[in-house]
Short mmCIF file of C-alpha atoms and ligand atoms in Angstrom, two decimals:
data_model
loop_
_atom_site.label_atom_id
_atom_site.label_comp_id
_atom_site.label_asym_id
_atom_site.label_seq_id
_atom_site.Cartn_x
_atom_site.Cartn_y
_atom_site.Cartn_z
CA MET A 1 -25.19 3.22 31.49
CA LYS A 2 -22.44 0.73 32.40
CA LYS A 3 -21.09 -1.87 29.99
CA VAL A 4 -22.61 -5.37 30.31
CA THR A 5 -20.15 -7.72 32.06
CA MET A 6 -19.78 -11.47 32.52
CA MET A 7 -21.00 -11.00 36.13
CA ASP A 8 -24.34 -9.64 34.83
CA ILE A 9 -24.75 -12.79 32.76
CA ALA A 10 -23.72 -15.03 35.70
CA MET A 11 -26.28 -13.35 37.98
CA GLU A 12 -29.14 -13.78 35.50
CA ALA A 13 -28.14 -17.36 34.62
CA ASN A 14 -27.57 -18.21 38.27
CA VAL A 15 -24.10 -19.66 37.56
CA SER A 16 -20.55 -18.60 38.49
CA LYS A 17 -18.58 -15.98 36.51
CA THR A 18 -16.02 -18.72 35.75
CA THR A 19 -18.71 -20.81 34.06
CA VAL A 20 -19.75 -17.80 31.95
CA SER A 21 -16.10 -17.18 31.00
CA MET A 22 -15.62 -20.83 29.96
CA VAL A 23 -18.69 -20.61 27.69
CA ILE A 24 -17.92 -17.17 26.22
CA ASN A 25 -14.28 -18.13 25.50
CA ASN A 26 -15.37 -21.49 24.12
CA ARG A 27 -13.19 -23.39 26.59
CA ASP A 28 -13.86 -27.07 27.30
CA GLY A 29 -15.26 -27.83 30.72
CA ASN A 30 -17.97 -30.11 32.10
CA ILE A 31 -20.78 -27.63 31.35
CA SER A 32 -24.07 -29.10 30.17
CA GLU A 33 -25.33 -28.08 26.72
CA GLU A 34 -28.48 -26.73 28.43
CA THR A 35 -26.41 -24.39 30.64
CA ARG A 36 -24.20 -23.37 27.67
CA GLN A 37 -27.22 -22.44 25.57
CA LYS A 38 -28.83 -20.57 28.50
CA ILE A 39 -25.69 -18.49 29.00
CA LEU A 40 -25.35 -17.71 25.27
CA LYS A 41 -29.02 -16.67 25.05
CA ILE A 42 -28.66 -14.28 28.02
CA ALA A 43 -25.42 -12.84 26.57
CA GLU A 44 -27.22 -12.17 23.28
CA LYS A 45 -30.24 -10.67 25.05
CA LEU A 46 -28.00 -8.32 27.07
CA ASN A 47 -25.92 -7.48 23.93
CA TYR A 48 -22.77 -8.57 25.74
CA ILE A 49 -19.54 -7.74 23.80
CA PRO A 50 -16.41 -9.60 25.03
CA ASN A 51 -13.58 -7.30 26.11
CA SER A 52 -11.03 -7.91 23.34
CA VAL A 53 -8.33 -5.95 25.16
CA ALA A 54 -8.67 -8.18 28.23
CA ARG A 55 -8.61 -11.25 25.98
CA SER A 56 -5.47 -9.98 24.19
CA LEU A 57 -3.73 -9.47 27.52
CA SER A 58 -4.46 -13.04 28.59
CA THR A 59 -3.84 -14.78 25.23
CA LYS A 60 -1.15 -12.34 23.99
CA LYS A 61 -3.02 -12.50 20.63
CA SER A 62 -5.43 -9.86 19.37
CA GLY A 63 -6.49 -11.46 16.07
CA THR A 64 -5.76 -8.06 14.56
CA ILE A 65 -3.10 -6.76 12.16
CA GLY A 66 -2.17 -3.12 11.70
CA ILE A 67 -1.63 -1.44 8.34
CA ILE A 68 0.53 1.69 8.02
CA LEU A 69 -0.43 3.58 4.80
CA PRO A 70 1.31 6.79 3.62
CA ASP A 71 -1.57 8.49 1.74
CA ILE A 72 -5.12 7.11 1.88
CA THR A 73 -6.26 9.83 -0.59
CA ASN A 74 -4.24 8.10 -3.35
CA PRO A 75 -6.36 5.24 -4.78
CA PHE A 76 -3.21 3.09 -5.02
CA PHE A 77 -3.26 2.76 -1.22
CA SER A 78 -7.02 2.37 -0.83
CA GLU A 79 -6.91 -0.41 -3.43
CA MET A 80 -3.97 -1.97 -1.57
CA ALA A 81 -5.87 -1.62 1.73
CA ARG A 82 -8.88 -3.36 0.20
CA ALA A 83 -6.72 -6.34 -0.78
CA ILE A 84 -5.08 -6.56 2.65
CA GLU A 85 -8.46 -6.44 4.39
CA ASP A 86 -9.80 -9.23 2.16
CA GLY A 87 -6.69 -11.31 2.85
CA ALA A 88 -6.86 -10.71 6.60
CA ASN A 89 -10.58 -11.47 6.87
CA ASN A 90 -10.16 -14.69 4.85
CA LEU A 91 -7.50 -15.76 7.37
CA GLY A 92 -9.59 -14.80 10.41
CA TYR A 93 -7.95 -11.46 11.24
CA ASN A 94 -9.32 -7.94 11.69
CA VAL A 95 -7.40 -4.87 10.52
CA ILE A 96 -6.59 -1.42 11.88
CA PHE A 97 -5.77 1.14 9.16
CA CYS A 98 -3.39 4.04 9.96
CA ASN A 99 -2.89 6.89 7.48
CA THR A 100 0.41 8.78 7.98
CA ASP A 101 0.22 11.46 5.23
CA ASN A 102 3.86 10.58 4.47
CA GLU A 103 4.80 12.25 7.79
CA GLU A 104 7.53 10.54 9.84
CA SER A 105 6.08 11.82 13.16
CA LYS A 106 2.60 10.44 12.40
CA GLU A 107 4.15 7.20 11.21
CA GLU A 108 6.00 6.77 14.54
CA LYS A 109 2.87 7.73 16.52
CA TYR A 110 0.75 5.13 14.73
CA THR A 111 3.44 2.45 14.91
CA THR A 112 3.61 3.00 18.69
CA LEU A 113 -0.20 2.89 18.92
CA LEU A 114 -0.36 -0.43 17.05
CA VAL A 115 2.26 -1.94 19.36
CA SER A 116 0.29 -0.72 22.39
CA LYS A 117 -2.86 -2.31 20.95
CA LEU A 118 -1.05 -5.66 20.89
CA VAL A 119 -1.61 -6.18 17.15
CA ASP A 120 -0.29 -9.56 16.03
CA GLY A 121 1.63 -8.00 13.13
CA VAL A 122 1.98 -4.94 10.87
CA ILE A 123 1.96 -4.35 7.13
CA PHE A 124 4.19 -1.33 6.64
CA ILE A 125 4.13 1.02 3.63
CA SER A 126 6.71 3.70 4.31
CA GLY A 127 6.30 7.44 3.80
CA GLY A 128 10.02 8.09 3.70
CA GLU A 129 13.05 6.79 5.68
CA SER A 130 11.00 5.14 8.49
CA SER A 131 14.02 3.82 10.41
CA ARG A 132 12.59 4.89 13.83
CA SER A 133 9.23 3.20 13.14
CA ILE A 134 10.94 -0.01 12.05
CA ASP A 135 13.08 0.06 15.21
CA ILE A 136 9.90 0.34 17.33
CA LEU A 137 8.50 -2.79 15.66
CA LYS A 138 11.79 -4.70 15.91
CA ASN A 139 12.45 -3.74 19.54
CA ASN A 140 8.95 -4.93 20.50
CA ASN A 141 9.24 -8.16 18.47
CA VAL A 142 6.19 -7.28 16.39
CA PRO A 143 6.22 -9.25 13.10
CA PHE A 144 6.01 -6.95 10.05
CA VAL A 145 6.13 -7.01 6.26
CA VAL A 146 7.34 -4.02 4.22
CA VAL A 147 5.27 -3.48 1.06
CA ASP A 148 5.73 -1.44 -2.12
CA ARG A 149 8.42 0.94 -0.82
CA PRO A 150 11.75 -0.69 0.08
CA ILE A 151 13.43 0.94 3.09
CA LYS A 152 17.05 1.22 4.25
CA ASN A 153 18.73 -2.12 5.16
CA ASN A 154 16.01 -3.65 3.06
CA ASN A 155 17.72 -7.06 3.09
CA ASP A 156 16.86 -7.52 6.77
CA TYR A 157 13.09 -7.43 6.29
CA TYR A 158 10.31 -9.41 4.70
CA GLY A 159 9.03 -7.43 1.72
CA ILE A 160 6.62 -7.44 -1.22
CA TYR A 161 7.51 -5.18 -4.17
CA CYS A 162 6.97 -4.76 -7.90
CA GLU A 163 9.68 -4.77 -10.58
CA ASN A 164 9.82 -0.96 -10.78
CA LYS A 165 12.85 -0.71 -13.07
CA ASP A 166 11.71 -3.33 -15.60
CA GLY A 167 8.25 -1.75 -15.70
CA VAL A 168 9.61 1.67 -16.68
CA LYS A 169 12.00 0.12 -19.22
CA GLU A 170 9.07 -1.56 -20.99
CA GLY A 171 7.14 1.72 -21.07
CA ILE A 172 10.05 3.74 -22.47
CA LYS A 173 10.76 1.10 -25.14
CA TYR A 174 7.08 1.28 -26.11
CA LEU A 175 7.34 5.08 -26.54
CA ILE A 176 10.48 4.62 -28.65
CA SER A 177 8.63 2.05 -30.78
CA LYS A 178 6.13 4.86 -31.46
CA ASN A 179 9.00 7.05 -32.73
CA LYS A 180 9.06 9.21 -29.60
CA ARG A 181 12.60 10.35 -28.78
CA LYS A 182 12.28 13.55 -26.74
CA ILE A 183 10.89 11.75 -23.70
CA ALA A 184 10.69 13.60 -20.38
CA PHE A 185 10.68 11.69 -17.10
CA VAL A 186 8.82 12.87 -13.98
CA LYS A 187 10.31 11.42 -10.79
CA GLY A 188 8.41 10.63 -7.59
CA PRO A 189 9.59 11.82 -4.14
CA LYS A 190 13.41 11.55 -3.96
CA GLU A 191 13.34 9.87 -0.54
CA LEU A 192 11.50 6.84 -1.89
CA GLU A 193 13.54 3.89 -3.13
CA ASN A 194 10.87 2.73 -5.59
CA ALA A 195 10.80 6.21 -7.18
CA ARG A 196 14.59 6.02 -7.57
CA GLU A 197 14.32 2.52 -9.11
CA ARG A 198 11.84 3.85 -11.70
CA PHE A 199 14.20 6.66 -12.67
CA CYS A 200 17.04 4.11 -13.08
CA GLY A 201 14.88 2.17 -15.54
CA TYR A 202 14.31 5.34 -17.60
CA LYS A 203 17.99 6.35 -17.55
CA GLU A 204 19.24 2.88 -18.54
CA VAL A 205 16.99 2.62 -21.61
CA MET A 206 17.55 6.23 -22.73
CA GLU A 207 21.32 5.68 -22.48
CA GLU A 208 20.99 2.35 -24.32
CA TYR A 209 19.34 4.24 -27.22
CA LYS A 210 21.82 7.12 -26.81
CA ILE A 211 19.06 9.67 -26.27
CA TYR A 212 19.47 10.31 -22.52
CA ASP A 213 19.33 14.04 -21.75
CA LYS A 214 19.32 15.02 -18.07
CA SER A 215 17.51 18.29 -18.91
CA LEU A 216 14.45 16.14 -19.62
CA VAL A 217 14.35 14.79 -16.03
CA PHE A 218 11.99 16.53 -13.58
CA ASN A 219 11.07 16.12 -9.91
CA SER A 220 7.56 15.91 -8.50
CA ASP A 221 5.63 14.34 -5.65
CA PHE A 222 3.18 11.60 -6.80
CA THR A 223 0.17 14.02 -6.66
CA ILE A 224 -2.20 15.37 -9.35
CA GLU A 225 -1.29 18.97 -8.45
CA GLY A 226 2.38 18.06 -8.71
CA GLY A 227 1.71 16.63 -12.17
CA ILE A 228 0.09 19.87 -13.32
CA THR A 229 2.92 22.04 -12.00
CA VAL A 230 5.74 19.92 -13.41
CA THR A 231 4.10 19.65 -16.85
CA GLU A 232 3.98 23.45 -17.06
CA GLU A 233 7.73 23.42 -16.31
CA ILE A 234 8.37 20.75 -18.96
CA ILE A 235 6.45 22.66 -21.64
CA GLU A 236 8.17 25.94 -20.76
CA ARG A 237 11.59 24.30 -20.98
CA THR A 238 10.87 21.98 -23.94
CA PRO A 239 7.79 23.09 -25.95
CA ASP A 240 8.54 20.40 -28.57
CA ILE A 241 8.54 17.52 -26.06
CA GLU A 242 7.26 14.33 -27.71
CA ALA A 243 6.31 12.24 -24.65
CA ILE A 244 6.25 12.35 -20.87
CA PHE A 245 6.67 9.34 -18.58
CA TYR A 246 5.13 10.03 -15.15
CA SER A 247 6.26 7.83 -12.22
CA ASN A 248 2.65 7.34 -11.13
CA ASP A 249 -0.88 7.69 -12.54
CA MET A 250 -1.90 10.61 -10.32
CA MET A 251 0.83 12.85 -11.76
CA ALA A 252 -0.11 11.68 -15.26
CA TYR A 253 -3.71 12.85 -14.65
CA GLY A 254 -2.32 16.29 -13.76
CA GLY A 255 -0.18 16.27 -16.90
CA ILE A 256 -3.12 15.36 -19.14
CA LYS A 257 -5.20 18.15 -17.62
CA PHE A 258 -2.48 20.76 -18.20
CA LEU A 259 -1.69 19.60 -21.76
CA ILE A 260 -5.32 19.51 -22.91
CA ARG A 261 -6.12 22.85 -21.20
CA ASN A 262 -3.18 24.36 -23.17
CA GLY A 263 -4.26 23.02 -26.55
CA TYR A 264 -1.98 19.98 -26.84
CA LYS A 265 -3.44 16.85 -28.47
CA ILE A 266 -2.74 13.54 -26.72
CA PRO A 267 -1.16 11.41 -28.15
CA GLU A 268 -0.60 13.25 -31.46
CA ASP A 269 1.40 16.10 -29.91
CA VAL A 270 2.56 14.49 -26.66
CA GLY A 271 2.45 10.83 -25.60
CA VAL A 272 1.73 10.20 -21.91
CA ILE A 273 2.46 7.09 -19.81
CA GLY A 274 1.76 6.62 -16.09
CA PHE A 275 2.67 3.95 -13.51
CA ASP A 276 0.29 2.01 -11.19
CA ASN A 277 -2.86 1.40 -13.28
CA ILE A 278 -5.20 2.43 -10.44
CA GLY A 279 -8.89 1.92 -11.19
CA ILE A 280 -9.60 5.45 -12.48
CA SER A 281 -6.99 5.21 -15.28
CA LYS A 282 -9.39 3.41 -17.62
CA PHE A 283 -12.02 6.13 -17.09
CA VAL A 284 -10.05 9.37 -17.53
CA GLU A 285 -10.29 10.93 -21.01
CA PRO A 286 -8.16 10.02 -22.91
CA GLU A 287 -7.80 6.67 -21.16
CA LEU A 288 -4.32 6.37 -19.66
CA THR A 289 -1.65 4.08 -21.06
CA THR A 290 0.27 2.96 -18.00
CA ILE A 291 2.49 0.39 -16.30
CA SER A 292 0.28 -1.79 -14.16
CA GLN A 293 1.28 -2.87 -10.66
CA PRO A 294 -0.61 -5.99 -9.45
CA ILE A 295 -1.88 -3.96 -6.48
CA TYR A 296 -4.50 -6.46 -5.29
CA ASP A 297 -2.19 -9.49 -5.60
CA MET A 298 0.60 -7.66 -3.77
CA GLY A 299 -1.74 -6.73 -0.91
CA LYS A 300 -3.09 -10.25 -0.51
CA GLU A 301 0.41 -11.78 -0.70
CA ALA A 302 1.64 -9.34 1.94
CA CYS A 303 -1.16 -10.41 4.24
CA LYS A 304 -0.51 -14.12 3.64
CA LEU A 305 3.22 -13.64 4.27
CA LEU A 306 2.62 -11.69 7.51
CA ILE A 307 0.24 -14.30 8.92
CA SER A 308 2.71 -17.06 8.02
CA ILE A 309 5.35 -15.17 9.99
CA ILE A 310 2.94 -14.73 12.94
CA ASN A 311 2.24 -18.48 12.85
CA GLY A 312 5.96 -19.26 12.84
CA ASP A 313 5.83 -20.98 9.45
CA ASN A 314 9.03 -21.58 7.53
CA ILE A 315 9.40 -18.71 5.01
CA PRO A 316 11.49 -19.75 1.96
CA GLU A 317 12.40 -16.23 0.79
CA ASN A 318 12.02 -12.91 2.52
CA ARG A 319 11.43 -10.71 -0.55
CA ILE A 320 8.86 -11.29 -3.30
CA TYR A 321 8.88 -9.20 -6.50
CA PHE A 322 5.78 -8.98 -8.69
CA SER A 323 6.08 -8.30 -12.42
CA THR A 324 4.44 -5.23 -13.91
CA GLU A 325 2.49 -5.11 -17.19
CA LEU A 326 2.23 -2.44 -19.94
CA ILE A 327 -1.45 -1.51 -20.33
CA ILE A 328 -1.93 0.12 -23.75
CA ARG A 329 -4.86 2.56 -23.94
CA ASP A 330 -5.20 5.96 -25.66
CA THR A 331 -2.42 8.31 -24.45
CA VAL A 332 0.47 7.06 -26.59
O1 RIB B 1 0.79 6.45 -6.57
C1 RIB B 1 1.48 6.20 -5.36
C2 RIB B 1 2.81 5.60 -5.61
O2 RIB B 1 3.41 5.40 -4.34
C3 RIB B 1 2.72 4.27 -6.33
O3 RIB B 1 3.50 4.26 -7.50
C4 RIB B 1 3.17 3.26 -5.31
O4 RIB B 1 4.25 2.45 -5.79
C5 RIB B 1 3.53 4.03 -4.07
O5 RIB B 1 4.84 3.81 -3.65
#
């Protein structure tokens, strides 16, 4: 069964293929309304679908933007993807989602694929260093916006981020206001700049209050399983810990599970704070106190910024930082 073509429509409408092309691509030309309607009716009857690849080649525009996401299983990124898709659709663009599982090789493969598909631009959320992927975009003059995770030479790129350091500082000061002093900090992946910024916020406040103790700093990986494992390590090393600040909500869920399973009361025995405020955090039991990132607003702004770049608009500043917000629930 071959694909319906413009020639099929031309044959049935008894007009030239050029006439069909003018009508399908909405180009002006002295074509009567009667002929236009006849061609459109036949195209609908035959279920004709224009060849978008052919159109991209001729117009050098695909009306599509690509999104590189590091971990679609983490609701932070699916919520971000939702916002980007809404923003793109509102501005007349389609989206292609690429999930890289934080793997550099997959990230480069997908970046290359998006370039080959002639996307008009890319929203890029890094899984690590990403320098090769960024070079692929730059060398092919594909407009892109970095979101959420700053990458090396960050000053050269358009970017949308949250105030990671200030967000953690507010959370730690809140714990201190609740008379928590032995506060452990669980870092995200060391290769991520935003994870490092969050740790800096913790260290600065703990030093300000003269209670910084590097033995209370732990490494993990932004996953629930990582949160469970690291909380076991924290409790083994410091059974009298008073609070734990997790660098994202998913690790905090793991921590809550381990603490409750081992007889700890939250918040009476151990206070818990997360970072992100993804949708589930108000439904877990106890409901998670966390530092909220404006995920939806960041996604929509990233989309708006990218399409402005594609359109050649004047961009006043190339990095936009969104404030975070302390969301007080039941775990502190
Ligand atoms: O939960 C995933 C984390 O990775 C979030 O904190 C977000 O900032 C992303 O970088």
